[in-house]
Tab-separated table of C-alpha atoms in Angstrom:
chain	number	residue	atom	x	y	z
S	15	MET	CA	-21.821	-10.375	23.973
S	16	ALA	CA	-20.674	-13.212	21.685
S	17	LEU	CA	-21.050	-11.112	18.539
S	18	SER	CA	-19.000	-8.119	19.694
S	19	VAL	CA	-16.074	-7.823	17.279
S	20	LYS	CA	-14.260	-4.984	15.549
S	21	ARG	CA	-15.816	-3.339	12.530
S	22	ASN	CA	-13.392	-4.265	9.784
S	23	LEU	CA	-15.134	-3.854	6.459
S	24	PHE	CA	-16.603	-0.346	6.641
S	25	THR	CA	-14.488	1.004	3.818
S	26	VAL	CA	-15.120	-2.117	1.739
S	27	ALA	CA	-18.824	-1.287	1.907
S	28	LEU	CA	-18.040	2.270	0.862
S	29	ALA	CA	-16.029	0.972	-2.070
S	30	ALA	CA	-18.873	-1.315	-3.121
S	31	LEU	CA	-21.263	1.619	-3.118
S	32	ALA	CA	-18.911	3.824	-5.382
S	33	LEU	CA	-20.245	2.368	-8.646
S	34	GLY	CA	-20.986	3.396	-12.062
S	35	GLY	CA	-19.954	0.580	-16.732
S	36	CYS	CA	-20.882	-2.396	-19.025
S	37	LEU	CA	-20.016	-4.701	-21.876
S	38	GLU	CA	-19.940	-3.316	-25.393
S	39	GLY	CA	-23.395	-2.367	-26.670
S	40	ASN	CA	-24.842	-1.507	-23.268
S	41	PRO	CA	-25.061	1.910	-21.590
S	42	ILE	CA	-22.100	2.549	-19.276
S	43	TYR	CA	-23.217	2.497	-15.642
S	44	PHE	CA	-19.806	1.688	-14.169
S	45	PRO	CA	-17.182	3.911	-15.847
S	46	LEU	CA	-13.805	2.185	-15.782
S	47	GLU	CA	-11.670	4.665	-17.719
S	48	GLY	CA	-8.863	6.329	-15.829
S	49	GLY	CA	-9.032	9.952	-14.740
S	50	ARG	CA	-12.674	9.960	-13.615
S	51	ASP	CA	-13.520	11.548	-10.240
S	52	TRP	CA	-16.636	11.550	-8.057
S	53	SER	CA	-17.388	13.531	-4.890
S	54	TYR	CA	-20.180	12.453	-2.541
S	55	GLY	CA	-21.864	13.806	0.541
S	56	VAL	CA	-22.572	11.214	3.226
S	57	THR	CA	-25.032	11.291	6.133
S	58	LEU	CA	-24.387	8.594	8.731
S	59	GLU	CA	-26.824	7.985	11.588
S	60	ASN	CA	-26.260	5.221	14.131
S	61	ALA	CA	-25.957	4.631	17.867
S	62	LYS	CA	-23.288	7.300	18.147
S	63	GLY	CA	-25.452	10.020	16.580
S	64	ILE	CA	-25.549	11.781	13.213
S	65	SER	CA	-22.460	12.767	11.283
S	66	LEU	CA	-21.884	14.442	7.912
S	67	GLN	CA	-18.957	13.183	5.869
S	68	LYS	CA	-17.392	13.412	2.431
S	69	SER	CA	-16.374	10.580	0.152
S	70	PHE	CA	-14.101	10.899	-2.880
S	71	VAL	CA	-13.454	8.286	-5.565
S	72	THR	CA	-10.871	8.440	-8.359
S	73	ASN	CA	-10.333	6.014	-11.226
S	74	LEU	CA	-6.631	5.454	-11.780
S	75	PRO	CA	-5.261	4.294	-15.168
S	76	SER	CA	-5.881	0.611	-15.890
S	77	SER	CA	-2.972	-1.610	-14.947
S	78	ASN	CA	-1.850	-5.185	-15.466
S	79	VAL	CA	-1.881	-7.030	-12.132
S	80	LYS	CA	-0.737	-10.653	-12.204
S	81	GLY	CA	-1.735	-10.959	-15.851
S	82	GLU	CA	-5.148	-9.290	-15.491
S	83	LYS	CA	-6.149	-5.873	-16.796
S	84	LEU	CA	-7.798	-4.143	-13.843
S	85	THR	CA	-9.093	-0.660	-13.060
S	86	PRO	CA	-7.875	0.680	-9.691
S	87	ARG	CA	-10.278	2.934	-7.759
S	88	ARG	CA	-8.733	5.065	-5.024
S	89	LEU	CA	-10.769	6.247	-2.044
S	90	HIS	CA	-10.133	9.371	0.013
S	91	ASN	CA	-8.552	7.257	2.783
S	92	GLY	CA	-5.848	5.976	0.427
S	93	GLU	CA	-7.285	2.519	-0.069
S	94	VAL	CA	-7.344	1.237	-3.656
S	95	TYR	CA	-9.779	-1.379	-4.966
S	96	PHE	CA	-9.353	-3.214	-8.268
S	97	TYR	CA	-12.259	-3.876	-10.644
S	98	LYS	CA	-12.856	-5.648	-13.922
S	99	GLU	CA	-15.809	-6.386	-16.179
S	100	THR	CA	-17.044	-9.929	-16.841
S	101	ASP	CA	-19.998	-11.474	-18.678
S	102	ASP	CA	-21.881	-11.555	-15.349
S	103	GLY	CA	-21.197	-7.954	-14.366
S	104	VAL	CA	-18.594	-5.707	-12.786
S	105	VAL	CA	-16.602	-7.348	-10.004
S	106	ARG	CA	-14.075	-6.267	-7.388
S	107	VAL	CA	-11.145	-8.688	-7.210
S	108	ALA	CA	-8.462	-7.135	-4.994
S	109	ALA	CA	-7.599	-4.335	-2.586
S	110	ASN	CA	-4.464	-2.422	-1.624
S	111	ARG	CA	-4.745	-0.908	1.846
S	112	PRO	CA	-2.100	1.386	3.371
S	113	GLY	CA	0.209	-0.620	5.574
S	114	ARG	CA	-1.290	-3.944	4.504
S	115	GLY	CA	-0.370	-4.267	0.842
S	116	LEU	CA	-2.237	-5.975	-1.979
S	117	SER	CA	-4.703	-8.723	-1.102
S	118	TRP	CA	-6.925	-10.761	-3.432
S	119	GLU	CA	-10.494	-11.603	-2.576
S	120	SER	CA	-11.202	-15.313	-2.222
S	121	GLU	CA	-14.203	-14.858	-4.521
S	122	PRO	CA	-14.793	-11.813	-6.757
S	123	THR	CA	-17.363	-9.421	-5.301
S	124	ARG	CA	-20.031	-8.584	-7.886
S	125	VAL	CA	-20.963	-4.928	-7.518
S	126	LEU	CA	-23.283	-4.665	-10.515
S	127	GLY	CA	-24.941	-7.657	-12.161
S	128	TYR	CA	-25.703	-8.312	-15.840
S	129	PRO	CA	-27.860	-8.377	-17.855
S	130	LEU	CA	-28.973	-4.816	-17.188
S	131	THR	CA	-32.692	-5.472	-17.131
S	132	PRO	CA	-35.419	-5.464	-14.447
S	133	GLY	CA	-35.511	-8.756	-12.593
S	134	THR	CA	-31.791	-9.519	-12.795
S	135	ARG	CA	-30.678	-10.922	-9.437
S	136	TRP	CA	-27.387	-11.822	-7.807
S	137	THR	CA	-26.220	-12.676	-4.305
S	138	GLN	CA	-23.183	-11.497	-2.384
S	139	GLU	CA	-21.683	-12.451	0.954
S	140	GLU	CA	-21.159	-9.239	2.940
S	141	GLN	CA	-20.934	-7.976	6.511
S	142	SER	CA	-22.913	-5.403	8.448
S	143	TYR	CA	-21.082	-2.263	9.543
S	144	LEU	CA	-23.535	-0.039	11.437
S	145	PHE	CA	-24.735	-2.336	14.227
S	146	HIS	CA	-23.821	-1.476	17.825
S	147	GLU	CA	-24.665	-3.252	21.052
S	148	TYR	CA	-25.868	-0.972	23.842
S	149	MET	CA	-23.879	-1.802	26.990
S	150	GLY	CA	-25.459	0.769	29.319
S	151	GLN	CA	-24.425	4.236	30.472
S	152	GLY	CA	-23.985	5.397	26.888
S	153	ASP	CA	-21.441	2.723	25.949
S	154	TYR	CA	-21.666	0.779	22.683
S	155	ASN	CA	-19.735	-2.138	21.237
S	156	GLU	CA	-19.370	-2.394	17.473
S	157	ILE	CA	-20.785	-5.547	15.894
S	158	VAL	CA	-20.015	-7.149	12.545
S	159	VAL	CA	-22.431	-9.804	11.286
S	160	PRO	CA	-21.883	-11.909	8.131
S	161	MET	CA	-24.928	-11.785	5.887
S	162	LEU	CA	-25.984	-12.938	2.418
S	163	ILE	CA	-27.398	-9.964	0.465
S	164	ILE	CA	-29.779	-10.593	-2.451
S	165	TYR	CA	-29.642	-7.810	-5.064
S	166	GLU	CA	-32.184	-7.171	-7.805
S	167	ILE	CA	-32.520	-4.585	-10.563
S	168	GLU	CA	-36.018	-3.191	-9.990
S	169	SER	CA	-36.244	-0.393	-12.548
S	170	MET	CA	-34.375	1.182	-15.465
S	171	ASP	CA	-36.165	4.536	-15.718
S	172	GLU	CA	-35.823	6.210	-12.317
S	173	VAL	CA	-35.429	9.993	-11.995
S	174	VAL	CA	-33.074	11.006	-9.171
S	175	LYS	CA	-32.365	14.520	-7.883
S	176	VAL	CA	-29.109	15.077	-5.969
S	177	PRO	CA	-26.815	18.098	-5.440
S	178	ALA	CA	-24.976	17.268	-8.690
S	179	GLY	CA	-28.205	17.612	-10.693
S	180	VAL	CA	-31.264	15.726	-11.906
S	181	PHE	CA	-30.527	12.378	-13.571
S	182	ASN	CA	-32.935	10.449	-15.802
S	183	ASN	CA	-33.002	6.795	-16.858
S	184	CYS	CA	-31.351	5.599	-13.667
S	185	ILE	CA	-31.073	1.928	-12.745
S	186	LYS	CA	-32.542	1.170	-9.325
S	187	VAL	CA	-30.932	-1.748	-7.491
S	188	LYS	CA	-32.467	-3.102	-4.275
S	189	GLY	CA	-30.635	-5.309	-1.800
S	190	LEU	CA	-32.003	-7.304	1.139
S	191	GLY	CA	-30.270	-9.452	3.727
S	192	GLU	CA	-31.788	-11.171	6.759
S	193	THR	CA	-30.301	-13.426	9.403
S	194	SER	CA	-30.842	-14.624	12.966
S	195	VAL	CA	-28.031	-14.742	15.495
S	196	ARG	CA	-27.740	-16.111	19.009
S	197	VAL	CA	-26.781	-13.600	21.679
S	198	LYS	CA	-26.483	-13.508	25.447
S	199	THR	CA	-29.071	-11.441	27.282
S	200	PRO	CA	-28.309	-9.372	30.422
S	201	ASN	CA	-29.453	-12.291	32.636
S	202	ALA	CA	-26.851	-14.559	30.965
S	203	LEU	CA	-29.484	-16.491	28.988
S	204	GLU	CA	-29.167	-16.976	25.232
S	205	ASP	CA	-31.711	-15.740	22.737
S	206	PHE	CA	-32.063	-15.317	18.972
S	207	ILE	CA	-32.500	-11.903	17.415
S	208	ASP	CA	-33.310	-10.968	13.827
S	209	LEU	CA	-31.033	-8.630	11.882
S	210	THR	CA	-31.949	-7.000	8.573
S	211	VAL	CA	-29.982	-5.014	5.992
S	212	GLU	CA	-31.742	-3.088	3.194
S	213	THR	CA	-29.978	-1.163	0.441
S	214	THR	CA	-31.089	0.928	-2.526
S	215	GLN	CA	-28.705	2.233	-5.174
S	216	TRP	CA	-29.290	4.368	-8.260
S	217	PHE	CA	-26.894	4.448	-11.226
S	218	THR	CA	-27.150	6.670	-14.267
S	219	PRO	CA	-25.572	6.169	-17.724
S	220	ARG	CA	-22.027	7.539	-18.266
S	221	VAL	CA	-21.838	8.804	-14.668
S	222	GLY	CA	-22.304	5.835	-12.348
S	223	LEU	CA	-23.604	5.925	-8.798
S	224	VAL	CA	-25.706	9.023	-8.048
S	225	LYS	CA	-27.373	7.963	-4.783
S	226	SER	CA	-27.395	5.099	-2.293
S	227	LYS	CA	-29.258	4.296	0.905
S	228	TYR	CA	-28.251	1.663	3.438
S	229	HIS	CA	-30.325	0.635	6.482
S	230	GLU	CA	-29.627	-1.844	9.293
S	231	ALA	CA	-32.336	-2.914	11.764
S	232	SER	CA	-32.597	-5.329	14.692
S	233	SER	CA	-35.444	-6.999	16.580
S	234	ASN	CA	-33.634	-6.339	19.864
S	235	PRO	CA	-33.530	-2.764	21.268
S	236	ARG	CA	-30.049	-3.424	22.670
S	237	ILE	CA	-28.719	-3.922	19.151
S	238	VAL	CA	-28.872	-0.540	17.423
S	239	GLY	CA	-28.626	-0.325	13.645
S	240	GLY	CA	-28.544	2.836	11.574
S	241	ASP	CA	-28.778	4.575	8.216
S	242	TYR	CA	-26.182	5.604	5.645
S	243	VAL	CA	-27.164	7.910	2.763
S	244	LYS	CA	-24.762	8.908	0.009
S	245	VAL	CA	-25.470	11.487	-2.733
S	246	LEU	CA	-23.412	12.663	-5.670
S	247	GLU	CA	-22.223	16.275	-5.334
S	248	LYS	CA	-19.703	16.593	-8.155
S	249	PHE	CA	-18.200	14.538	-10.972
């Protein structure tokens, strides 16, 4: 299949989901101070079945990188992502991956848009990471599809219950991406299929991300999507 490539941005998606801060005068939904820790429980369901995982995020002390004051966030796999706050929101600008060193993103990735009010929208180029192509006899190929995701703040007063507690006044952020791609069918003909990504994230003041849901779907039964749910367990 023409779209069968390695999944290469799974942990980037995880990093983008580990949110929580703001410019002076606004509630802090993305804490950037060093020494903060978050522990999450993750349920992943895709073509390979259901798995339960853990995700850990730690804010390291702010550092000066190439003249910019950035906050490093370390994941449980050792990868470190660098964030800063701008007038338009909180953005991720660089990553340091074990064995690969520091790399800068060609364009900053906005992970939370300002102003913090219902109706605020922003777009972000991302890639799918749950899609698999069914090859027969239980075999699957991983598929990565570039997609433009449109995010919007839908609500500012959500109540969310997770293992870490009940959180009031949460921001609810919805994301939607849709695209059509050309693939080869089993009879060697080419056809278009529709792919969809839907996300929902909830952030609470002074804590950050408390819950996120991620769903991938396809119009072709041979292309299997999945679901990824992440809930805060400890902070």
